[in-house]
Amino acid sequence: MASLPSELGSSTKDLITRYYQMASMVLRKLQERNIQHTPPRTGPMFTISQAAALVGRSASAIRIAEAEGRLPHQERNMAGRRKGYTLRDLDTMRQVFDTRPWRQEGDPPAVIACQNFKGGVGKSTIAVHMAQYLAIHGYRVLLVDADAQASATMQFGYIPDQDLDEFDSIYALLQGKPERGIAQIVRKTHFHNLDLIPANLKLYNAEYEVAARISVHGFSVLTTLARDIHKIADNYDVIIMDPPPALGMVSLSVMYAANALLIPVPPSIVDFASTTAFLSMLDETMGALNEHNIQPEYGFVGMVISKSDANIESQRQIVDITNTVFGRSVFAQELKTSAEFNNAASQLKTVFDMTSSTTNHAVRTRCLNQLNNLGRELEQNIRKLWPSKADEI
C-alpha cells in the first residue's frame, strides 16, 4: 500500500522534492553511463557501392575520379580495401559530380513541425531519424529540439540539464531577451550537414513566460520564433522542429514557424482519439490566430502511422480507418515497432547510429528499410515545396 506523506513524516511538497532529487540523481548516472562510457560519436560509414547509390553515380565513376585526382584517394586497410566513406566524403562527391540535392535560391526551406497532442507516439524518434536520413542523402538540415524533455537532444550525446543552460536553447529567444542570437545556439553534430538547437528542462518555463508576454504584447509574440528561424533559414534545405506533445505556447510558436506538418499516429483507438482532439484544437487555435492576422500555411500535412504491429488485428482496423479518413495525407510506409529502436534508444542513439544489429540482421534490415522508405516519401513532399524541382515531380 502506498505511503501517505504524513506517514513519512513530511509534507507532500517535501516528498515530491525528495523523489525528484533521487530520480534526477539516478537519471544523471544512467545518462552519464550511456554517454561518457562510449567512444566519441562519429557519423556513419559507407562502402563504395553504398556511396555510389547515395551520390547518384556509379562505383566506377568514383574510382575514376579518385584516379584522376578529382576526388581524394581513400585510405585502405591491411587487406587493401577502402576503409569507407564518411558523410563529408559523400558531400565532396556530390559537389564534384554536381548531384547535390539542395534547394535553389528562391526555393523556401522546408520547416517541418513533427507534432501530436500526446506523448509516446514516436514524435522525437521520427524527427531525429528523418533529420539523419535527409543529412545522409545530402541535404543541409537543422533539427530544433523545442521539447523540454529533450529526447532529441540526448540522442546527440548531451546530458541536457548538465551540459546546457537556458541560453543554449530557444528559451531565451521565446522570452524576447536572448543573451545570444539564434545563430550562436546552433551546434554541429556528429552527422555532417546536420546541425542541432538543443533543449533542456528550463524550456518548460517558456510556456508561462510566453503566455505572460502575450497578455502584454498580444498574439504577435507567437511569431518570435518564426522571425528567428528566418534569420538562419538560408543556411538549410530542411528544418525539422520537435515541439512538446501539447498545444501550448511553445508548440504554437513552432506551428507558426513551420510551413509543413508531420503528425505521428499510432494505430490505437486512444491515439486516434488523441489525434482527433489535436486536430480539433489546432483548428480552433488557427481560427483564433487568423482573427489576429496570424495565418500559418502548410505546404503539406503528412500522417505517419507509427508503432504499428501487423499481427494485432485491432491495429489493422485503425490503420484502415486512418487511411480512409486522411486519404493521401497518410504516408504509405508505416513505422512498425522494432526492438532496434528500443535497443538503440537505450544507448541514447538512433538506428542510423548503430554500426551493427542489436537483434539480428533481418530485423535491422527491415527497420532500416522502413526508415528509408519513410524518408523517401518525406523527401518527395519536401521537394514539392520547391519551384525549382517542379519538373522532377
mmCIF file of C-alpha atoms in Angstrom:
data_model
loop_
_atom_site.group_PDB
_atom_site.id
_atom_site.type_symbol
_atom_site.label_atom_id
_atom_site.label_comp_id
_atom_site.label_asym_id
_atom_site.label_seq_id
_atom_site.Cartn_x
_atom_site.Cartn_y
_atom_site.Cartn_z
ATOM 1 C CA MET A 1 0.000 0.000 0.000
ATOM 2 C CA ALA A 2 1.332 3.456 -0.902
ATOM 3 C CA SER A 3 2.578 5.574 1.993
ATOM 4 C CA LEU A 4 0.996 8.924 2.685
ATOM 5 C CA PRO A 5 3.268 11.946 3.181
ATOM 6 C CA SER A 6 2.092 12.242 6.802
ATOM 7 C CA GLU A 7 3.174 8.650 7.412
ATOM 8 C CA LEU A 8 6.629 9.502 6.138
ATOM 9 C CA GLY A 9 6.929 12.497 8.429
ATOM 10 C CA SER A 10 6.990 15.092 5.672
ATOM 11 C CA SER A 11 4.713 17.329 3.668
ATOM 12 C CA THR A 12 3.624 16.424 0.159
ATOM 13 C CA LYS A 13 5.973 19.127 -1.164
ATOM 14 C CA ASP A 14 8.929 17.645 0.748
ATOM 15 C CA LEU A 15 8.075 14.180 -0.526
ATOM 16 C CA ILE A 16 7.892 15.289 -4.148
ATOM 17 C CA THR A 17 11.150 17.227 -3.747
ATOM 18 C CA ARG A 18 12.901 14.177 -2.339
ATOM 19 C CA TYR A 19 11.561 11.906 -5.073
ATOM 20 C CA TYR A 20 12.634 14.413 -7.734
ATOM 21 C CA GLN A 21 16.142 14.705 -6.307
ATOM 22 C CA MET A 22 16.573 10.930 -6.076
ATOM 23 C CA ALA A 23 15.166 10.305 -9.563
ATOM 24 C CA SER A 24 17.320 13.088 -11.038
ATOM 25 C CA MET A 25 20.450 11.616 -9.497
ATOM 26 C CA VAL A 26 19.685 8.158 -10.892
ATOM 27 C CA LEU A 27 18.804 9.576 -14.318
ATOM 28 C CA ARG A 28 22.027 11.572 -14.424
ATOM 29 C CA LYS A 29 24.049 8.452 -13.646
ATOM 30 C CA LEU A 30 22.238 6.483 -16.350
ATOM 31 C CA GLN A 31 22.840 9.236 -18.890
ATOM 32 C CA GLU A 32 26.492 9.574 -17.915
ATOM 33 C CA ARG A 33 26.974 5.818 -18.232
ATOM 34 C CA ASN A 34 25.498 5.783 -21.732
ATOM 35 C CA ILE A 35 27.206 8.935 -22.988
ATOM 36 C CA GLN A 36 30.565 9.095 -21.245
ATOM 37 C CA HIS A 37 31.470 5.392 -21.291
ATOM 38 C CA THR A 38 31.229 5.089 -25.051
ATOM 39 C CA PRO A 39 33.695 6.251 -27.727
ATOM 40 C CA PRO A 40 33.182 9.723 -29.231
ATOM 41 C CA ARG A 41 30.301 9.718 -31.681
ATOM 42 C CA THR A 42 31.084 9.556 -35.348
ATOM 43 C CA GLY A 43 28.827 9.623 -38.357
ATOM 44 C CA PRO A 44 28.045 6.555 -40.457
ATOM 45 C CA MET A 45 30.499 4.997 -42.904
ATOM 46 C CA PHE A 46 29.613 3.702 -46.361
ATOM 47 C CA THR A 47 31.043 1.190 -48.815
ATOM 48 C CA ILE A 48 31.797 2.350 -52.351
ATOM 49 C CA SER A 49 28.588 0.759 -53.652
ATOM 50 C CA GLN A 50 26.535 2.478 -50.936
ATOM 51 C CA ALA A 51 28.297 5.772 -51.643
ATOM 52 C CA ALA A 52 27.591 5.421 -55.359
ATOM 53 C CA ALA A 53 23.882 4.887 -54.737
ATOM 54 C CA LEU A 54 23.696 7.884 -52.408
ATOM 55 C CA VAL A 55 25.525 10.329 -54.693
ATOM 56 C CA GLY A 56 23.852 9.199 -57.904
ATOM 57 C CA ARG A 57 26.919 7.938 -59.744
ATOM 58 C CA SER A 58 28.416 4.506 -60.372
ATOM 59 C CA ALA A 59 31.186 2.945 -58.314
ATOM 60 C CA SER A 60 33.410 3.021 -61.405
ATOM 61 C CA ALA A 61 32.814 6.777 -61.767
ATOM 62 C CA ILE A 62 34.025 7.230 -58.192
ATOM 63 C CA ARG A 63 37.131 5.118 -58.836
ATOM 64 C CA ILE A 64 37.928 7.084 -61.999
ATOM 65 C CA ALA A 65 37.505 10.420 -60.185
ATOM 66 C CA GLU A 66 39.854 9.207 -57.458
ATOM 67 C CA ALA A 67 42.415 8.045 -60.017
ATOM 68 C CA GLU A 68 42.231 11.402 -61.816
ATOM 69 C CA GLY A 69 42.644 13.326 -58.566
ATOM 70 C CA ARG A 70 39.195 14.931 -58.698
ATOM 71 C CA LEU A 71 38.367 13.027 -55.514
ATOM 72 C CA PRO A 72 40.832 12.280 -52.701
ATOM 73 C CA HIS A 73 42.244 8.763 -52.552
ATOM 74 C CA GLN A 74 40.682 6.662 -49.828
ATOM 75 C CA GLU A 75 42.702 5.131 -47.038
ATOM 76 C CA ARG A 76 42.913 1.359 -47.203
ATOM 77 C CA ASN A 77 43.068 -1.268 -44.500
ATOM 78 C CA MET A 78 45.636 -4.055 -44.171
ATOM 79 C CA ALA A 79 43.688 -6.145 -46.693
ATOM 80 C CA GLY A 80 43.900 -3.342 -49.255
ATOM 81 C CA ARG A 81 40.228 -2.472 -49.072
ATOM 82 C CA ARG A 82 38.880 1.045 -48.726
ATOM 83 C CA LYS A 83 38.130 1.910 -45.104
ATOM 84 C CA GLY A 84 34.856 3.502 -46.133
ATOM 85 C CA TYR A 85 33.382 6.877 -46.971
ATOM 86 C CA THR A 86 32.092 9.449 -44.500
ATOM 87 C CA LEU A 87 29.178 11.839 -44.972
ATOM 88 C CA ARG A 88 31.735 14.565 -45.640
ATOM 89 C CA ASP A 89 33.271 12.393 -48.370
ATOM 90 C CA LEU A 90 29.826 11.946 -49.904
ATOM 91 C CA ASP A 91 29.275 15.693 -49.824
ATOM 92 C CA THR A 92 32.560 16.185 -51.694
ATOM 93 C CA MET A 93 31.476 13.619 -54.291
ATOM 94 C CA ARG A 94 28.159 15.370 -54.837
ATOM 95 C CA GLN A 95 29.995 18.644 -55.313
ATOM 96 C CA VAL A 96 32.370 17.099 -57.870
ATOM 97 C CA PHE A 97 29.605 15.234 -59.714
ATOM 98 C CA ASP A 98 27.135 18.123 -59.396
ATOM 99 C CA THR A 99 24.492 15.922 -57.760
ATOM 100 C CA ARG A 100 23.778 17.896 -54.618
ATOM 101 C CA PRO A 101 20.016 17.841 -53.958
ATOM 102 C CA TRP A 102 19.994 21.295 -52.371
ATOM 103 C CA ARG A 103 17.145 23.697 -52.965
ATOM 104 C CA GLN A 104 17.841 26.557 -55.357
ATOM 105 C CA GLU A 105 17.850 30.228 -54.491
ATOM 106 C CA GLY A 106 14.225 31.304 -54.303
ATOM 107 C CA ASP A 107 13.028 27.918 -53.035
ATOM 108 C CA PRO A 108 11.723 28.167 -49.458
ATOM 109 C CA PRO A 109 13.435 25.986 -46.855
ATOM 110 C CA ALA A 110 11.110 23.243 -45.647
ATOM 111 C CA VAL A 111 10.320 23.944 -41.981
ATOM 112 C CA ILE A 112 8.571 20.852 -40.659
ATOM 113 C CA ALA A 113 6.869 20.559 -37.266
ATOM 114 C CA CYS A 114 6.629 16.942 -36.065
ATOM 115 C CA GLN A 115 3.685 17.241 -33.725
ATOM 116 C CA ASN A 116 0.887 15.485 -31.906
ATOM 117 C CA PHE A 117 -1.191 16.073 -28.802
ATOM 118 C CA LYS A 118 0.057 13.037 -26.907
ATOM 119 C CA GLY A 119 3.435 11.784 -25.802
ATOM 120 C CA GLY A 120 4.733 8.334 -26.644
ATOM 121 C CA VAL A 121 3.615 8.395 -30.281
ATOM 122 C CA GLY A 122 7.117 8.329 -31.781
ATOM 123 C CA LYS A 123 7.357 12.073 -32.362
ATOM 124 C CA SER A 124 11.005 12.537 -31.384
ATOM 125 C CA THR A 125 12.006 9.199 -32.909
ATOM 126 C CA ILE A 126 10.593 10.272 -36.264
ATOM 127 C CA ALA A 127 12.027 13.799 -36.035
ATOM 128 C CA VAL A 128 15.583 12.629 -35.301
ATOM 129 C CA HIS A 129 15.638 9.719 -37.752
ATOM 130 C CA MET A 130 14.188 11.820 -40.575
ATOM 131 C CA ALA A 131 16.733 14.575 -39.891
ATOM 132 C CA GLN A 132 19.518 11.995 -40.122
ATOM 133 C CA TYR A 133 18.028 10.404 -43.238
ATOM 134 C CA LEU A 134 17.980 13.760 -45.010
ATOM 135 C CA ALA A 135 21.572 14.515 -43.971
ATOM 136 C CA ILE A 136 22.680 11.113 -45.289
ATOM 137 C CA HIS A 137 21.020 11.967 -48.600
ATOM 138 C CA GLY A 138 22.893 15.227 -48.954
ATOM 139 C CA TYR A 139 20.537 17.882 -47.588
ATOM 140 C CA ARG A 140 21.563 20.650 -45.200
ATOM 141 C CA VAL A 141 19.450 20.033 -42.118
ATOM 142 C CA LEU A 142 18.736 21.775 -38.825
ATOM 143 C CA LEU A 143 16.955 19.917 -36.023
ATOM 144 C CA VAL A 144 15.315 22.190 -33.441
ATOM 145 C CA ASP A 145 14.516 20.448 -30.172
ATOM 146 C CA ALA A 146 11.671 22.512 -28.715
ATOM 147 C CA ASP A 147 10.565 19.903 -26.168
ATOM 148 C CA ALA A 148 11.699 20.386 -22.563
ATOM 149 C CA GLN A 149 12.007 16.602 -22.209
ATOM 150 C CA ALA A 150 14.964 16.933 -24.623
ATOM 151 C CA SER A 151 14.719 13.390 -26.018
ATOM 152 C CA ALA A 152 16.126 14.508 -29.367
ATOM 153 C CA THR A 153 18.986 16.364 -27.678
ATOM 154 C CA MET A 154 20.040 13.296 -25.674
ATOM 155 C CA GLN A 155 20.372 11.252 -28.857
ATOM 156 C CA PHE A 156 23.206 13.554 -29.917
ATOM 157 C CA GLY A 157 25.282 12.860 -26.824
ATOM 158 C CA TYR A 158 24.211 15.640 -24.460
ATOM 159 C CA ILE A 159 23.123 15.396 -20.844
ATOM 160 C CA PRO A 160 20.657 18.299 -21.213
ATOM 161 C CA ASP A 161 20.384 19.609 -17.663
ATOM 162 C CA GLN A 162 24.093 19.142 -17.016
ATOM 163 C CA ASP A 163 25.658 20.233 -20.313
ATOM 164 C CA LEU A 164 23.223 23.014 -21.272
ATOM 165 C CA ASP A 165 21.640 26.097 -19.761
ATOM 166 C CA GLU A 166 18.621 28.200 -20.742
ATOM 167 C CA PHE A 167 20.707 30.266 -23.157
ATOM 168 C CA ASP A 168 21.617 27.181 -25.200
ATOM 169 C CA SER A 169 18.007 26.527 -26.283
ATOM 170 C CA ILE A 170 15.199 28.580 -27.837
ATOM 171 C CA TYR A 171 14.071 29.510 -24.314
ATOM 172 C CA ALA A 172 15.730 32.918 -24.253
ATOM 173 C CA LEU A 173 14.544 33.611 -27.805
ATOM 174 C CA LEU A 174 10.940 32.979 -26.765
ATOM 175 C CA GLN A 175 11.444 35.307 -23.810
ATOM 176 C CA GLY A 176 12.358 38.053 -26.251
ATOM 177 C CA LYS A 177 15.628 38.796 -24.473
ATOM 178 C CA PRO A 178 18.254 36.377 -25.796
ATOM 179 C CA GLU A 179 21.813 36.588 -24.500
ATOM 180 C CA ARG A 180 22.887 35.102 -27.827
ATOM 181 C CA GLY A 181 21.259 35.234 -31.253
ATOM 182 C CA ILE A 182 19.831 32.104 -32.828
ATOM 183 C CA ALA A 183 22.928 31.560 -34.979
ATOM 184 C CA GLN A 184 25.009 31.318 -31.793
ATOM 185 C CA ILE A 185 22.937 28.485 -30.295
ATOM 186 C CA VAL A 186 23.186 26.226 -33.358
ATOM 187 C CA ARG A 187 25.533 23.295 -32.717
ATOM 188 C CA LYS A 188 27.278 20.937 -35.097
ATOM 189 C CA THR A 189 26.606 17.222 -34.615
ATOM 190 C CA HIS A 190 28.470 14.028 -35.461
ATOM 191 C CA PHE A 191 26.373 13.901 -38.644
ATOM 192 C CA HIS A 192 27.891 16.106 -41.353
ATOM 193 C CA ASN A 193 25.331 18.656 -42.607
ATOM 194 C CA LEU A 194 23.042 18.084 -39.599
ATOM 195 C CA ASP A 195 23.001 20.873 -37.015
ATOM 196 C CA LEU A 196 21.115 20.977 -33.722
ATOM 197 C CA ILE A 197 19.486 23.535 -31.479
ATOM 198 C CA PRO A 198 19.239 21.600 -28.208
ATOM 199 C CA ALA A 199 16.729 21.738 -25.366
ATOM 200 C CA ASN A 200 16.655 21.137 -21.643
ATOM 201 C CA LEU A 201 14.133 21.302 -18.797
ATOM 202 C CA LYS A 202 14.405 25.100 -18.495
ATOM 203 C CA LEU A 203 12.439 25.340 -21.735
ATOM 204 C CA TYR A 204 9.333 24.265 -19.832
ATOM 205 C CA ASN A 205 9.237 27.709 -18.182
ATOM 206 C CA ALA A 206 8.723 29.283 -21.590
ATOM 207 C CA GLU A 207 5.092 28.116 -21.579
ATOM 208 C CA TYR A 208 4.247 30.542 -18.794
ATOM 209 C CA GLU A 209 6.541 33.321 -19.901
ATOM 210 C CA VAL A 210 5.255 33.381 -23.486
ATOM 211 C CA ALA A 211 1.692 33.465 -22.145
ATOM 212 C CA ALA A 212 2.657 36.402 -19.924
ATOM 213 C CA ARG A 213 4.215 38.217 -22.884
ATOM 214 C CA ILE A 214 1.063 37.664 -24.945
ATOM 215 C CA SER A 215 -1.024 39.281 -22.215
ATOM 216 C CA VAL A 216 1.125 42.408 -22.580
ATOM 217 C CA HIS A 217 2.136 42.470 -26.254
ATOM 218 C CA GLY A 218 -0.604 40.443 -27.937
ATOM 219 C CA PHE A 219 -0.554 37.349 -30.146
ATOM 220 C CA SER A 220 2.292 38.678 -32.298
ATOM 221 C CA VAL A 221 4.575 37.209 -29.605
ATOM 222 C CA LEU A 222 3.891 33.821 -31.210
ATOM 223 C CA THR A 223 5.749 34.974 -34.333
ATOM 224 C CA THR A 224 9.019 35.492 -32.410
ATOM 225 C CA LEU A 225 10.414 32.040 -33.155
ATOM 226 C CA ALA A 226 9.424 32.270 -36.823
ATOM 227 C CA ARG A 227 11.343 35.530 -37.184
ATOM 228 C CA ASP A 228 14.419 33.987 -35.566
ATOM 229 C CA ILE A 229 14.241 30.862 -37.732
ATOM 230 C CA HIS A 230 14.014 33.107 -40.794
ATOM 231 C CA LYS A 231 17.384 34.660 -39.877
ATOM 232 C CA ILE A 232 19.223 31.354 -40.390
ATOM 233 C CA ALA A 233 16.895 29.585 -42.835
ATOM 234 C CA ASP A 234 19.092 30.353 -45.849
ATOM 235 C CA ASN A 235 21.751 28.027 -44.405
ATOM 236 C CA TYR A 236 19.493 24.983 -44.692
ATOM 237 C CA ASP A 237 17.331 22.980 -47.044
ATOM 238 C CA VAL A 238 15.224 21.470 -44.283
ATOM 239 C CA ILE A 239 14.498 22.473 -40.699
ATOM 240 C CA ILE A 240 12.761 19.859 -38.546
ATOM 241 C CA MET A 241 11.225 21.025 -35.283
ATOM 242 C CA ASP A 242 10.336 18.728 -32.382
ATOM 243 C CA PRO A 243 7.831 20.585 -30.153
ATOM 244 C CA PRO A 244 6.321 19.346 -26.873
ATOM 245 C CA PRO A 245 3.356 16.940 -27.019
ATOM 246 C CA ALA A 246 0.768 19.580 -26.137
ATOM 247 C CA LEU A 247 -0.743 22.567 -27.877
ATOM 248 C CA GLY A 248 0.788 25.131 -25.529
ATOM 249 C CA MET A 249 2.635 28.362 -26.198
ATOM 250 C CA VAL A 250 5.874 26.713 -27.338
ATOM 251 C CA SER A 251 4.033 24.382 -29.710
ATOM 252 C CA LEU A 252 2.024 27.279 -31.130
ATOM 253 C CA SER A 253 5.249 29.181 -31.758
ATOM 254 C CA VAL A 254 6.643 26.142 -33.575
ATOM 255 C CA MET A 255 3.448 25.642 -35.573
ATOM 256 C CA TYR A 256 3.563 29.243 -36.770
ATOM 257 C CA ALA A 257 7.241 28.963 -37.736
ATOM 258 C CA ALA A 258 6.559 25.814 -39.793
ATOM 259 C CA ASN A 259 5.448 25.544 -43.403
ATOM 260 C CA ALA A 260 4.727 21.799 -43.207
ATOM 261 C CA LEU A 261 3.317 19.439 -40.605
ATOM 262 C CA LEU A 262 4.139 15.805 -39.829
ATOM 263 C CA ILE A 263 1.743 14.015 -37.450
ATOM 264 C CA PRO A 264 2.637 10.601 -35.956
ATOM 265 C CA VAL A 265 -0.496 8.455 -35.492
ATOM 266 C CA PRO A 266 -0.129 5.116 -33.665
ATOM 267 C CA PRO A 267 -2.918 2.696 -34.640
ATOM 268 C CA SER A 268 -4.901 2.501 -31.413
ATOM 269 C CA ILE A 269 -8.298 3.909 -30.507
ATOM 270 C CA VAL A 270 -6.760 6.027 -27.745
ATOM 271 C CA ASP A 271 -4.147 7.508 -30.080
ATOM 272 C CA PHE A 272 -6.657 8.050 -32.888
ATOM 273 C CA ALA A 273 -8.882 9.887 -30.400
ATOM 274 C CA SER A 274 -5.885 11.950 -29.290
ATOM 275 C CA THR A 275 -5.068 12.835 -32.904
ATOM 276 C CA THR A 276 -8.686 13.850 -33.463
ATOM 277 C CA ALA A 277 -8.540 16.054 -30.356
ATOM 278 C CA PHE A 278 -5.262 17.551 -31.572
ATOM 279 C CA LEU A 279 -6.784 18.414 -34.951
ATOM 280 C CA SER A 280 -9.852 19.889 -33.246
ATOM 281 C CA MET A 281 -7.753 22.134 -31.014
ATOM 282 C CA LEU A 282 -5.464 23.026 -33.907
ATOM 283 C CA ASP A 283 -8.483 24.037 -35.990
ATOM 284 C CA GLU A 284 -9.844 26.154 -33.153
ATOM 285 C CA THR A 285 -6.462 27.705 -32.407
ATOM 286 C CA MET A 286 -5.720 28.535 -36.047
ATOM 287 C CA GLY A 287 -9.131 30.193 -36.260
ATOM 288 C CA ALA A 288 -8.271 32.346 -33.255
ATOM 289 C CA LEU A 289 -4.855 33.204 -34.714
ATOM 290 C CA ASN A 290 -6.423 34.137 -38.043
ATOM 291 C CA GLU A 291 -8.555 36.689 -36.226
ATOM 292 C CA HIS A 292 -5.283 38.339 -35.150
ATOM 293 C CA ASN A 293 -3.847 38.215 -38.697
ATOM 294 C CA ILE A 294 -1.543 35.321 -37.814
ATOM 295 C CA GLN A 295 -2.128 32.748 -40.538
ATOM 296 C CA PRO A 296 0.025 29.601 -40.613
ATOM 297 C CA GLU A 297 0.042 27.944 -44.044
ATOM 298 C CA TYR A 298 1.364 24.425 -44.666
ATOM 299 C CA GLY A 299 2.695 23.123 -47.964
ATOM 300 C CA PHE A 300 1.819 19.612 -46.830
ATOM 301 C CA VAL A 301 0.306 17.852 -43.830
ATOM 302 C CA GLY A 302 1.559 14.277 -43.563
ATOM 303 C CA MET A 303 0.339 11.493 -41.296
ATOM 304 C CA VAL A 304 2.786 8.760 -40.270
ATOM 305 C CA ILE A 305 1.360 5.549 -38.837
ATOM 306 C CA SER A 306 3.854 4.811 -36.074
ATOM 307 C CA LYS A 307 4.428 1.986 -33.606
ATOM 308 C CA SER A 308 2.258 -0.402 -35.585
ATOM 309 C CA ASP A 309 2.180 -4.196 -35.342
ATOM 310 C CA ALA A 310 0.707 -6.096 -38.284
ATOM 311 C CA ASN A 311 -0.027 -9.077 -36.027
ATOM 312 C CA ILE A 312 -2.593 -7.173 -33.963
ATOM 313 C CA GLU A 313 -5.927 -7.224 -35.765
ATOM 314 C CA SER A 314 -7.385 -4.243 -33.899
ATOM 315 C CA GLN A 315 -4.452 -2.131 -35.093
ATOM 316 C CA ARG A 316 -5.056 -3.095 -38.710
ATOM 317 C CA GLN A 317 -8.623 -1.860 -38.339
ATOM 318 C CA ILE A 318 -7.399 1.514 -37.058
ATOM 319 C CA VAL A 319 -4.861 1.676 -39.899
ATOM 320 C CA ASP A 320 -7.684 1.154 -42.395
ATOM 321 C CA ILE A 321 -9.772 3.843 -40.689
ATOM 322 C CA THR A 322 -6.809 6.249 -40.671
ATOM 323 C CA ASN A 323 -6.251 5.733 -44.393
ATOM 324 C CA THR A 324 -9.950 6.192 -45.120
ATOM 325 C CA VAL A 325 -10.245 9.391 -43.074
ATOM 326 C CA PHE A 326 -6.993 11.101 -44.056
ATOM 327 C CA GLY A 327 -6.519 9.642 -47.529
ATOM 328 C CA ARG A 328 -3.427 10.749 -49.433
ATOM 329 C CA SER A 329 -2.078 12.620 -46.412
ATOM 330 C CA VAL A 330 -1.145 9.260 -44.872
ATOM 331 C CA PHE A 331 2.361 8.136 -45.812
ATOM 332 C CA ALA A 332 2.395 4.673 -47.386
ATOM 333 C CA GLN A 333 5.244 3.480 -45.170
ATOM 334 C CA GLU A 334 4.315 2.623 -41.601
ATOM 335 C CA LEU A 335 6.939 2.807 -38.879
ATOM 336 C CA LYS A 336 6.443 -0.507 -37.121
ATOM 337 C CA THR A 337 7.516 -1.395 -33.612
ATOM 338 C CA SER A 338 11.028 -2.811 -33.545
ATOM 339 C CA ALA A 339 13.496 -3.838 -30.895
ATOM 340 C CA GLU A 340 16.103 -1.986 -32.977
ATOM 341 C CA PHE A 341 14.519 1.347 -31.986
ATOM 342 C CA ASN A 342 14.302 0.381 -28.321
ATOM 343 C CA ASN A 343 17.818 -1.022 -28.118
ATOM 344 C CA ALA A 344 19.347 1.998 -29.849
ATOM 345 C CA ALA A 345 17.363 4.376 -27.623
ATOM 346 C CA SER A 346 18.616 2.563 -24.513
ATOM 347 C CA GLN A 347 22.101 3.703 -25.577
ATOM 348 C CA LEU A 348 20.784 7.207 -26.372
ATOM 349 C CA LYS A 349 21.406 6.569 -30.065
ATOM 350 C CA THR A 350 19.412 6.074 -33.245
ATOM 351 C CA VAL A 351 19.167 3.120 -35.598
ATOM 352 C CA PHE A 352 21.342 5.068 -38.065
ATOM 353 C CA ASP A 353 23.984 5.485 -35.328
ATOM 354 C CA MET A 354 24.302 1.758 -34.701
ATOM 355 C CA THR A 355 27.012 0.065 -36.747
ATOM 356 C CA SER A 356 25.531 -3.410 -36.358
ATOM 357 C CA SER A 357 22.294 -5.095 -35.416
ATOM 358 C CA THR A 358 21.183 -5.188 -31.794
ATOM 359 C CA THR A 359 18.837 -8.077 -32.642
ATOM 360 C CA ASN A 360 19.605 -9.876 -35.899
ATOM 361 C CA HIS A 361 20.420 -8.879 -39.459
ATOM 362 C CA ALA A 362 16.895 -9.420 -40.772
ATOM 363 C CA VAL A 363 15.281 -7.245 -38.094
ATOM 364 C CA ARG A 364 17.803 -4.447 -38.594
ATOM 365 C CA THR A 365 17.409 -4.575 -42.377
ATOM 366 C CA ARG A 366 13.631 -4.424 -42.054
ATOM 367 C CA CYS A 367 13.873 -1.440 -39.684
ATOM 368 C CA LEU A 368 16.297 0.427 -41.973
ATOM 369 C CA ASN A 369 14.093 -0.263 -44.996
ATOM 370 C CA GLN A 370 11.135 1.292 -43.189
ATOM 371 C CA LEU A 371 13.144 4.385 -42.281
ATOM 372 C CA ASN A 372 14.499 4.764 -45.807
ATOM 373 C CA ASN A 373 11.062 4.324 -47.389
ATOM 374 C CA LEU A 374 9.551 6.845 -44.986
ATOM 375 C CA GLY A 375 12.433 9.218 -45.662
ATOM 376 C CA ARG A 376 11.889 8.986 -49.421
ATOM 377 C CA GLU A 377 8.223 9.870 -49.016
ATOM 378 C CA LEU A 378 9.110 12.836 -46.831
ATOM 379 C CA GLU A 379 11.788 13.890 -49.331
ATOM 380 C CA GLN A 380 9.237 13.835 -52.168
ATOM 381 C CA ASN A 381 6.877 16.050 -50.184
ATOM 382 C CA ILE A 382 9.696 18.453 -49.346
ATOM 383 C CA ARG A 383 10.728 18.811 -52.989
ATOM 384 C CA LYS A 384 7.143 19.689 -53.914
ATOM 385 C CA LEU A 385 7.657 22.869 -51.878
ATOM 386 C CA TRP A 386 10.479 23.958 -54.195
ATOM 387 C CA PRO A 387 9.525 25.545 -57.534
ATOM 388 C CA SER A 388 12.946 24.679 -58.984
ATOM 389 C CA LYS A 389 12.173 20.958 -58.568
ATOM 390 C CA ALA A 390 8.681 21.091 -60.122
ATOM 391 C CA ASP A 391 9.827 19.332 -63.311
ATOM 392 C CA GLU A 392 11.213 16.407 -61.285
ATOM 393 C CA ILE A 393 7.909 15.560 -59.588
#
